[in-house]
mmCIF file of C-alpha atoms in Angstrom:
data_model
loop_
_atom_site.group_PDB
_atom_site.id
_atom_site.type_symbol
_atom_site.label_atom_id
_atom_site.label_comp_id
_atom_site.label_asym_id
_atom_site.label_seq_id
_atom_site.Cartn_x
_atom_site.Cartn_y
_atom_site.Cartn_z
ATOM 1 C CA MET O 5 -19.894 89.387 -42.180
ATOM 2 C CA SER O 6 -17.229 89.806 -39.502
ATOM 3 C CA HIS O 7 -15.895 93.112 -38.682
ATOM 4 C CA PRO O 8 -12.278 93.595 -39.952
ATOM 5 C CA ASP O 9 -10.997 94.288 -36.448
ATOM 6 C CA GLU O 10 -12.476 91.066 -35.118
ATOM 7 C CA THR O 11 -10.889 89.105 -37.950
ATOM 8 C CA GLY O 12 -7.461 90.562 -37.137
ATOM 9 C CA GLN O 13 -7.783 89.763 -33.484
ATOM 10 C CA PHE O 14 -8.839 86.210 -34.280
ATOM 11 C CA ARG O 15 -5.850 85.668 -36.522
ATOM 12 C CA LYS O 16 -3.583 87.120 -33.888
ATOM 13 C CA LYS O 17 -4.951 84.651 -31.341
ATOM 14 C CA ILE O 18 -4.511 81.830 -33.827
ATOM 15 C CA SER O 19 -0.888 82.884 -34.336
ATOM 16 C CA ILE O 20 -0.273 82.986 -30.609
ATOM 17 C CA LEU O 21 -1.828 79.558 -30.191
ATOM 18 C CA GLN O 22 0.294 78.182 -33.017
ATOM 19 C CA GLN O 23 3.426 79.581 -31.366
ATOM 20 C CA LYS O 24 2.444 77.974 -28.062
ATOM 21 C CA VAL O 25 1.723 74.686 -29.796
ATOM 22 C CA SER O 26 5.104 74.864 -31.545
ATOM 23 C CA LEU O 27 6.832 75.648 -28.257
ATOM 24 C CA LEU O 28 4.979 72.819 -26.573
ATOM 25 C CA GLU O 29 5.960 70.406 -29.334
ATOM 26 C CA THR O 30 9.591 71.510 -28.979
ATOM 27 C CA MET O 31 9.421 70.972 -25.217
ATOM 28 C CA VAL O 32 7.860 67.552 -25.721
ATOM 29 C CA GLU O 33 10.584 66.629 -28.192
ATOM 30 C CA ASP O 34 13.257 67.839 -25.757
ATOM 31 C CA ARG O 35 11.690 65.930 -22.875
ATOM 32 C CA THR O 36 11.316 62.857 -25.065
ATOM 33 C CA ARG O 37 14.965 63.094 -26.086
ATOM 34 C CA GLU O 38 16.029 63.573 -22.445
ATOM 35 C CA ALA O 39 13.875 60.644 -21.364
ATOM 36 C CA TYR O 40 15.428 58.522 -24.075
ATOM 37 C CA LEU O 41 18.939 59.562 -23.000
ATOM 38 C CA TYR O 42 18.024 58.859 -19.375
ATOM 39 C CA GLN O 43 16.719 55.471 -20.410
ATOM 40 C CA VAL O 44 19.907 54.716 -22.338
ATOM 41 C CA GLU O 45 22.029 55.866 -19.383
ATOM 42 C CA LEU O 46 19.902 53.867 -16.967
ATOM 43 C CA GLU O 47 20.238 50.762 -19.093
ATOM 44 C CA ARG O 48 24.011 51.306 -19.262
ATOM 45 C CA TYR O 49 24.203 51.679 -15.481
ATOM 46 C CA GLN O 50 21.998 48.646 -15.044
ATOM 47 C CA THR O 51 24.243 46.617 -17.326
ATOM 48 C CA GLN O 52 27.334 47.777 -15.425
ATOM 49 C CA LEU O 53 25.646 46.993 -12.102
ATOM 50 C CA GLU O 54 24.670 43.526 -13.281
ATOM 51 C CA GLU O 55 28.219 42.904 -14.493
ATOM 52 C CA LEU O 56 29.601 44.166 -11.173
ATOM 53 C CA ILE O 57 27.189 42.020 -9.185
ATOM 54 C CA GLU O 58 28.072 39.016 -11.320
ATOM 55 C CA ALA O 59 31.804 39.647 -10.860
ATOM 56 C CA ARG O 60 31.394 40.162 -7.106
ATOM 57 C CA THR O 61 29.237 37.075 -6.826
ATOM 58 C CA LEU O 62 31.811 35.030 -8.712
ATOM 59 C CA SER O 63 34.579 36.452 -6.526
ATOM 60 C CA LEU O 64 32.619 35.611 -3.371
ATOM 61 C CA GLN O 65 31.925 32.115 -4.651
ATOM 62 C CA GLN O 66 35.602 31.600 -5.428
ATOM 63 C CA ALA O 67 36.611 32.983 -2.026
ATOM 64 C CA GLU O 68 34.024 30.801 -0.316
ATOM 65 C CA ALA O 69 35.303 27.763 -2.197
ATOM 66 C CA ARG O 70 38.885 28.673 -1.335
ATOM 67 C CA TYR O 71 38.153 29.180 2.364
ATOM 68 C CA ARG O 72 35.914 26.148 2.419
ATOM 69 C CA GLY O 73 38.845 24.172 1.052
ATOM 70 C CA LEU O 74 41.111 25.568 3.741
ATOM 71 C CA PHE O 75 38.480 24.804 6.384
ATOM 72 C CA GLU O 76 37.904 21.263 5.174
ATOM 73 C CA ASN O 77 41.571 20.391 4.542
ATOM 74 C CA ALA O 78 43.241 22.136 7.480
ATOM 75 C CA ILE O 79 45.232 19.818 9.735
ATOM 76 C CA GLU O 80 44.204 21.875 12.770
ATOM 77 C CA GLY O 81 40.786 21.419 14.316
ATOM 78 C CA ILE O 82 38.578 24.430 13.526
ATOM 79 C CA TYR O 83 35.211 24.908 15.208
ATOM 80 C CA GLN O 84 32.413 27.236 16.229
ATOM 81 C CA THR O 85 30.491 26.611 19.449
ATOM 82 C CA SER O 86 27.757 28.240 21.461
ATOM 83 C CA PRO O 87 28.431 29.584 24.975
ATOM 84 C CA THR O 88 26.264 26.782 26.324
ATOM 85 C CA GLY O 89 28.671 24.180 24.948
ATOM 86 C CA LYS O 90 27.029 23.019 21.733
ATOM 87 C CA ILE O 91 29.233 22.472 18.670
ATOM 88 C CA LEU O 92 27.653 24.439 15.823
ATOM 89 C CA THR O 93 30.173 23.588 13.118
ATOM 90 C CA CYS O 94 33.630 22.058 12.850
ATOM 91 C CA ASN O 95 36.002 20.735 10.229
ATOM 92 C CA PRO O 96 37.017 17.092 9.659
ATOM 93 C CA ALA O 97 40.331 17.563 11.499
ATOM 94 C CA PHE O 98 38.513 18.559 14.699
ATOM 95 C CA ALA O 99 36.288 15.488 14.462
ATOM 96 C CA ARG O 100 39.237 13.155 13.756
ATOM 97 C CA MET O 101 41.263 14.629 16.613
ATOM 98 C CA LEU O 102 38.507 13.560 19.015
ATOM 99 C CA GLY O 103 37.985 10.160 17.422
ATOM 100 C CA TYR O 104 34.865 10.814 15.331
ATOM 101 C CA ASP O 105 34.403 9.851 11.687
ATOM 102 C CA SER O 106 32.899 13.142 10.553
ATOM 103 C CA PRO O 107 31.898 16.618 11.735
ATOM 104 C CA SER O 108 28.227 15.606 11.770
ATOM 105 C CA ALA O 109 29.023 12.650 14.041
ATOM 106 C CA ILE O 110 30.594 14.771 16.758
ATOM 107 C CA ILE O 111 28.010 17.560 16.370
ATOM 108 C CA ASN O 112 25.170 15.079 16.886
ATOM 109 C CA LYS O 113 26.908 13.242 19.736
ATOM 110 C CA VAL O 114 28.242 16.115 21.857
ATOM 111 C CA ASP O 115 25.620 18.271 23.558
ATOM 112 C CA ASP O 116 27.730 19.740 26.350
ATOM 113 C CA LEU O 117 31.432 20.356 25.747
ATOM 114 C CA ALA O 118 32.232 20.770 29.442
ATOM 115 C CA HIS O 119 30.963 17.330 30.454
ATOM 116 C CA ASP O 120 31.172 15.396 27.184
ATOM 117 C CA LEU O 121 34.708 16.377 26.122
ATOM 118 C CA TYR O 122 36.597 18.012 28.990
ATOM 119 C CA VAL O 123 38.280 15.664 31.450
ATOM 120 C CA ASN O 124 37.955 18.457 34.002
ATOM 121 C CA PRO O 125 34.761 20.470 33.314
ATOM 122 C CA ALA O 126 36.212 23.347 35.344
ATOM 123 C CA ASP O 127 38.689 23.918 32.494
ATOM 124 C CA ARG O 128 35.782 24.852 30.215
ATOM 125 C CA ASP O 129 34.507 27.321 32.821
ATOM 126 C CA ARG O 130 37.986 28.806 33.104
ATOM 127 C CA LEU O 131 38.169 29.219 29.321
ATOM 128 C CA LEU O 132 34.792 31.006 29.261
ATOM 129 C CA ARG O 133 35.886 33.387 32.022
ATOM 130 C CA ILE O 134 39.002 34.361 30.090
ATOM 131 C CA LEU O 135 36.970 34.858 26.906
ATOM 132 C CA HIS O 136 34.392 37.043 28.621
ATOM 133 C CA ASN O 137 37.137 39.128 30.246
ATOM 134 C CA LYS O 138 39.467 39.477 27.262
ATOM 135 C CA GLY O 139 37.428 38.494 24.218
ATOM 136 C CA LYS O 140 40.078 36.012 23.085
ATOM 137 C CA VAL O 141 42.515 33.443 24.428
ATOM 138 C CA HIS O 142 45.764 31.991 23.074
ATOM 139 C CA GLY O 143 47.525 28.798 24.090
ATOM 140 C CA PHE O 144 44.811 27.465 26.402
ATOM 141 C CA VAL O 145 45.825 23.918 27.350
ATOM 142 C CA ALA O 146 43.420 21.297 28.665
ATOM 143 C CA ARG O 147 42.794 17.553 28.550
ATOM 144 C CA LEU O 148 39.952 16.314 26.341
ATOM 145 C CA ARG O 149 38.344 12.894 26.186
ATOM 146 C CA ARG O 150 38.123 11.165 22.794
ATOM 147 C CA GLN O 151 35.167 9.051 21.707
ATOM 148 C CA ASP O 152 36.990 5.840 22.714
ATOM 149 C CA GLY O 153 37.658 7.202 26.208
ATOM 150 C CA SER O 154 41.350 7.938 25.702
ATOM 151 C CA VAL O 155 42.644 11.313 26.857
ATOM 152 C CA ILE O 156 44.622 13.838 24.808
ATOM 153 C CA TRP O 157 46.213 17.194 25.549
ATOM 154 C CA VAL O 158 44.808 19.997 23.394
ATOM 155 C CA GLU O 159 46.002 23.570 22.896
ATOM 156 C CA SER O 160 43.279 26.027 21.841
ATOM 157 C CA HIS O 161 43.248 29.522 20.363
ATOM 158 C CA CYS O 162 39.794 31.108 20.206
ATOM 159 C CA ARG O 163 37.776 34.319 20.339
ATOM 160 C CA LEU O 164 34.244 35.601 20.802
ATOM 161 C CA ILE O 165 32.359 36.643 17.653
ATOM 162 C CA GLN O 166 28.973 38.304 17.227
ATOM 163 C CA THR O 167 26.697 37.086 14.432
ATOM 164 C CA ALA O 168 23.448 38.534 13.103
ATOM 165 C CA ASP O 169 21.428 35.395 13.864
ATOM 166 C CA SER O 170 22.667 34.891 17.434
ATOM 167 C CA ALA O 171 21.754 36.964 20.467
ATOM 168 C CA GLU O 172 24.875 35.840 22.353
ATOM 169 C CA PRO O 173 28.474 35.891 21.080
ATOM 170 C CA LEU O 174 29.687 32.594 19.674
ATOM 171 C CA ILE O 175 33.080 31.007 20.220
ATOM 172 C CA GLU O 176 35.256 30.520 17.155
ATOM 173 C CA GLY O 177 38.601 28.828 17.408
ATOM 174 C CA MET O 178 41.295 26.363 16.464
ATOM 175 C CA SER O 179 42.689 23.436 18.460
ATOM 176 C CA ILE O 180 45.680 21.156 18.006
ATOM 177 C CA ASN O 181 46.627 17.877 19.645
ATOM 178 C CA ILE O 182 49.794 18.480 21.709
ATOM 179 C CA SER O 183 49.893 15.105 23.468
ATOM 180 C CA ARG O 184 53.269 14.184 21.971
ATOM 181 C CA ARG O 185 54.696 17.540 22.973
ATOM 182 C CA LYS O 186 53.384 17.122 26.527
ATOM 183 C CA GLU O 187 54.877 13.635 26.701
ATOM 184 C CA ALA O 188 58.212 15.008 25.478
ATOM 185 C CA GLU O 189 58.027 17.824 28.030
ATOM 186 C CA GLU O 190 57.270 15.367 30.829
ATOM 187 C CA THR O 191 60.122 13.120 29.687
ATOM 188 C CA LEU O 192 62.450 16.110 29.574
ATOM 189 C CA THR O 193 61.329 17.207 33.040
ATOM 190 C CA THR O 194 61.963 13.709 34.378
ATOM 191 C CA GLU O 195 65.407 13.632 32.761
ATOM 192 C CA LYS O 196 66.228 17.052 34.193
ATOM 193 C CA GLU O 197 65.187 15.909 37.662
ATOM 194 C CA ARG O 198 67.260 12.739 37.297
ATOM 195 C CA LEU O 199 70.228 14.782 36.084
ATOM 196 C CA ALA O 200 69.837 17.210 38.974
ATOM 197 C CA VAL O 201 69.777 14.347 41.500
ATOM 198 C CA THR O 202 72.810 12.766 39.825
ATOM 199 C CA LEU O 203 74.748 16.023 39.828
ATOM 200 C CA GLN O 204 73.979 16.649 43.475
ATOM 201 C CA SER O 205 75.092 13.104 44.319
ATOM 202 C CA ILE O 206 78.456 13.369 42.569
ATOM 203 C CA GLY O 207 81.382 13.845 44.947
ATOM 204 C CA ASP O 208 83.184 16.193 42.526
ATOM 205 C CA GLY O 209 82.334 19.771 41.701
ATOM 206 C CA VAL O 210 80.460 20.216 38.416
ATOM 207 C CA ILE O 211 79.919 23.461 36.507
ATOM 208 C CA CYS O 212 78.192 23.802 33.126
ATOM 209 C CA THR O 213 78.495 26.866 30.917
ATOM 210 C CA ASP O 214 77.126 28.048 27.589
ATOM 211 C CA THR O 215 79.285 28.880 24.577
ATOM 212 C CA GLU O 216 79.870 32.373 25.945
ATOM 213 C CA GLY O 217 81.395 30.999 29.120
ATOM 214 C CA ARG O 218 78.443 31.925 31.341
ATOM 215 C CA VAL O 219 77.369 29.566 34.113
ATOM 216 C CA THR O 220 74.204 27.579 33.420
ATOM 217 C CA LEU O 221 74.397 25.034 36.243
ATOM 218 C CA LEU O 222 76.490 24.029 39.242
ATOM 219 C CA ASN O 223 76.093 21.333 41.870
ATOM 220 C CA LEU O 224 76.227 21.300 45.668
ATOM 221 C CA VAL O 225 79.954 20.457 45.877
ATOM 222 C CA THR O 226 80.697 23.466 43.679
ATOM 223 C CA GLU O 227 78.510 25.657 45.887
ATOM 224 C CA ASN O 228 80.497 24.573 48.958
ATOM 225 C CA LEU O 229 83.899 25.115 47.335
ATOM 226 C CA THR O 230 83.195 28.384 45.497
ATOM 227 C CA GLY O 231 80.785 30.002 47.942
ATOM 228 C CA TRP O 232 78.290 30.687 45.131
ATOM 229 C CA ASN O 233 74.876 29.028 45.061
ATOM 230 C CA ASP O 234 73.264 27.897 41.821
ATOM 231 C CA ASP O 235 70.723 30.723 41.583
ATOM 232 C CA GLU O 236 73.344 33.422 42.175
ATOM 233 C CA ALA O 237 75.855 31.953 39.735
ATOM 234 C CA ARG O 238 73.559 31.386 36.743
ATOM 235 C CA GLY O 239 74.348 33.815 33.954
ATOM 236 C CA LEU O 240 77.619 35.012 35.493
ATOM 237 C CA PRO O 241 80.959 34.621 33.679
ATOM 238 C CA LEU O 242 82.782 31.483 34.812
ATOM 239 C CA THR O 243 85.834 33.542 35.805
ATOM 240 C CA GLU O 244 83.730 35.376 38.393
ATOM 241 C CA VAL O 245 82.528 32.177 40.043
ATOM 242 C CA PHE O 246 85.506 29.883 39.399
ATOM 243 C CA GLN O 247 88.639 31.923 40.201
ATOM 244 C CA ILE O 248 91.793 29.853 39.759
ATOM 245 C CA ILE O 249 95.479 30.758 40.044
ATOM 246 C CA ASN O 250 98.837 29.001 39.837
ATOM 247 C CA GLU O 251 99.952 28.061 43.345
ATOM 248 C CA GLN O 252 103.608 28.926 42.688
ATOM 249 C CA THR O 253 103.320 32.103 40.564
ATOM 250 C CA ARG O 254 100.002 33.330 42.049
ATOM 251 C CA GLN O 255 99.025 34.353 38.511
ATOM 252 C CA PRO O 256 95.528 33.651 37.063
ATOM 253 C CA VAL O 257 95.216 30.387 35.146
ATOM 254 C CA GLU O 258 93.682 30.498 31.665
ATOM 255 C CA ASN O 259 89.922 29.990 31.679
ATOM 256 C CA PRO O 260 89.467 26.261 30.859
ATOM 257 C CA VAL O 261 86.164 26.950 29.079
ATOM 258 C CA ILE O 262 87.893 29.248 26.603
ATOM 259 C CA ARG O 263 90.457 26.538 25.894
ATOM 260 C CA VAL O 264 87.771 23.898 25.330
ATOM 261 C CA LEU O 265 85.796 26.159 22.996
ATOM 262 C CA ARG O 266 88.982 27.009 21.124
ATOM 263 C CA GLU O 267 90.398 23.492 20.876
ATOM 264 C CA GLY O 268 87.115 21.549 20.813
ATOM 265 C CA MET O 269 88.470 18.766 23.020
ATOM 266 C CA THR O 270 88.744 17.650 26.646
ATOM 267 C CA ILE O 271 91.504 19.346 28.628
ATOM 268 C CA GLY O 272 92.919 19.109 32.145
ATOM 269 C CA LEU O 273 94.266 21.776 34.477
ATOM 270 C CA ALA O 274 97.960 21.996 35.139
ATOM 271 C CA ASN O 275 99.329 20.903 38.513
ATOM 272 C CA HIS O 276 99.505 23.386 41.370
ATOM 273 C CA THR O 277 96.162 25.021 40.532
ATOM 274 C CA ILE O 278 94.435 26.858 43.371
ATOM 275 C CA LEU O 279 90.719 27.720 43.562
ATOM 276 C CA ILE O 280 89.940 30.904 45.476
ATOM 277 C CA SER O 281 86.443 30.820 46.966
ATOM 278 C CA ARG O 282 84.102 33.760 47.323
ATOM 279 C CA SER O 283 85.240 34.191 50.926
ATOM 280 C CA GLY O 284 88.930 34.043 49.969
ATOM 281 C CA GLN O 285 89.578 30.501 51.135
ATOM 282 C CA GLU O 286 91.983 28.550 48.919
ATOM 283 C CA TYR O 287 91.689 24.968 47.718
ATOM 284 C CA ALA O 288 94.136 22.906 45.718
ATOM 285 C CA ILE O 289 92.138 21.351 42.880
ATOM 286 C CA ALA O 290 92.501 18.982 39.969
ATOM 287 C CA ASP O 291 90.014 19.204 37.152
ATOM 288 C CA SER O 292 89.108 18.586 33.544
ATOM 289 C CA ALA O 293 86.793 20.337 31.105
ATOM 290 C CA ALA O 294 84.995 18.861 28.097
ATOM 291 C CA PRO O 295 82.717 20.188 25.358
ATOM 292 C CA ILE O 296 78.970 19.511 25.474
ATOM 293 C CA ARG O 297 77.860 18.533 21.980
ATOM 294 C CA CYS O 298 74.441 18.029 20.394
ATOM 295 C CA HIS O 299 73.591 15.129 18.069
ATOM 296 C CA THR O 300 75.029 17.060 15.097
ATOM 297 C CA GLY O 301 78.364 17.573 16.838
ATOM 298 C CA GLU O 302 77.843 21.281 17.427
ATOM 299 C CA ILE O 303 79.246 22.532 20.738
ATOM 300 C CA LEU O 304 76.453 23.771 23.006
ATOM 301 C CA GLY O 305 78.588 24.510 26.047
ATOM 302 C CA VAL O 306 81.251 23.162 28.379
ATOM 303 C CA VAL O 307 81.153 20.944 31.471
ATOM 304 C CA LEU O 308 83.874 21.427 34.082
ATOM 305 C CA VAL O 309 84.529 18.703 36.683
ATOM 306 C CA PHE O 310 86.943 19.312 39.540
ATOM 307 C CA ARG O 311 87.797 17.980 43.001
ATOM 308 C CA ASP O 312 89.426 19.307 46.119
ATOM 309 C CA VAL O 313 92.875 17.722 46.485
ATOM 310 C CA THR O 314 94.035 19.946 49.352
ATOM 311 C CA ASN O 315 94.059 17.134 51.920
ATOM 312 C CA GLN O 316 95.570 14.739 49.410
ATOM 313 C CA GLN O 317 98.420 17.151 48.682
ATOM 314 C CA ARG O 318 98.890 17.786 52.387
ATOM 315 C CA LEU O 319 99.047 14.032 53.024
ATOM 316 C CA GLU O 320 101.496 13.560 50.153
ATOM 317 C CA ALA O 321 103.646 16.351 51.556
ATOM 318 C CA GLU O 322 103.609 14.696 54.988
ATOM 319 C CA ILE O 323 104.566 11.361 53.430
ATOM 320 C CA GLN O 324 107.429 13.042 51.576
ATOM 321 C CA LYS O 325 108.623 14.597 54.850
ATOM 322 C CA ILE O 326 108.484 11.228 56.580
ATOM 323 C CA GLU O 327 110.363 9.590 53.727
ATOM 324 C CA LYS O 328 113.006 12.329 53.906
ATOM 325 C CA LEU O 329 113.318 11.886 57.668
ATOM 326 C CA GLU O 330 113.627 8.150 57.235
ATOM 327 C CA SER O 331 116.315 8.697 54.613
ATOM 328 C CA VAL O 332 118.157 11.061 56.942
ATOM 329 C CA GLY O 333 117.808 8.530 59.779
ATOM 330 C CA VAL O 334 119.190 5.743 57.640
ATOM 331 C CA LEU O 335 122.057 7.960 56.512
ATOM 332 C CA ALA O 336 122.817 9.013 60.086
ATOM 333 C CA GLY O 337 122.727 5.403 61.249
ATOM 334 C CA GLY O 338 125.135 4.403 58.510
ATOM 335 C CA ILE O 339 127.570 7.165 59.419
ATOM 336 C CA ALA O 340 127.446 6.210 63.097
ATOM 337 C CA HIS O 341 128.103 2.588 62.203
ATOM 338 C CA ASP O 342 131.169 3.547 60.204
ATOM 339 C CA PHE O 343 132.631 5.217 63.266
#
């Protein structure tokens, strides 16, 4: 038989063990519940992450398709090249601009941009120097050779970019064919030169102004009569360069440009108009002014044409004096005859 004290101690230990077991079971239940909640939360986060990834992937795919469409359908030539001159990628417009059927055709054919495309390989070197110094370049103009050997003018806008799979920066850019613009510019330059030669060959003075009455051009005859050269006069008000007064009243004559702009028609100066040069010398002049119109009829400025009639007036005055003297002589002769 067990001693009563030992039995009590044993029961007490059993009770303590039961309490610990109960506590442990409670802790296990709590941990199990927490684990379950964590699992539910994790699954919820995973679902949200998958939905987010799916949405982002779809968005990226749509953006890629959109930009791919822009790349493929752009009318400007878009390209990416290596610093060594190899075309890595380009759009159809770039290939067509240089006479190739497809991007793959020009990529496979051209190994060295400087010598295969540039008429002057030094232009490619100049472009690379600008890129390395500034990182980008705008409006770089050079001549390129098409597949058929013809030459075009091209304007490029490009920059250096760094990619993860390339040790050296690549060149990314856009080019457009500006041959027609260059031809128009050359034609315009030729016309301007022809106009300048014509103006300098005209025996009359010619002054052109804008719609604000400021000088935009004058020829050599005008320089000699006014004392102003073309460079000095450009941008000045006409009244400062072309000072005219009435010979009899000595009062300023109305600015002919203002009249033309107001009336929109060709006008002539009144008789007895005097031009006062920069040095103060006076010339009797006759002139006319007419509007300069564009193809739509809008007035772009005024052209003033005048000539020095000082000697002509002096000669006319001398002739009048001679005629008067002859008349007096005839009259005197008649009187003498009567007596």
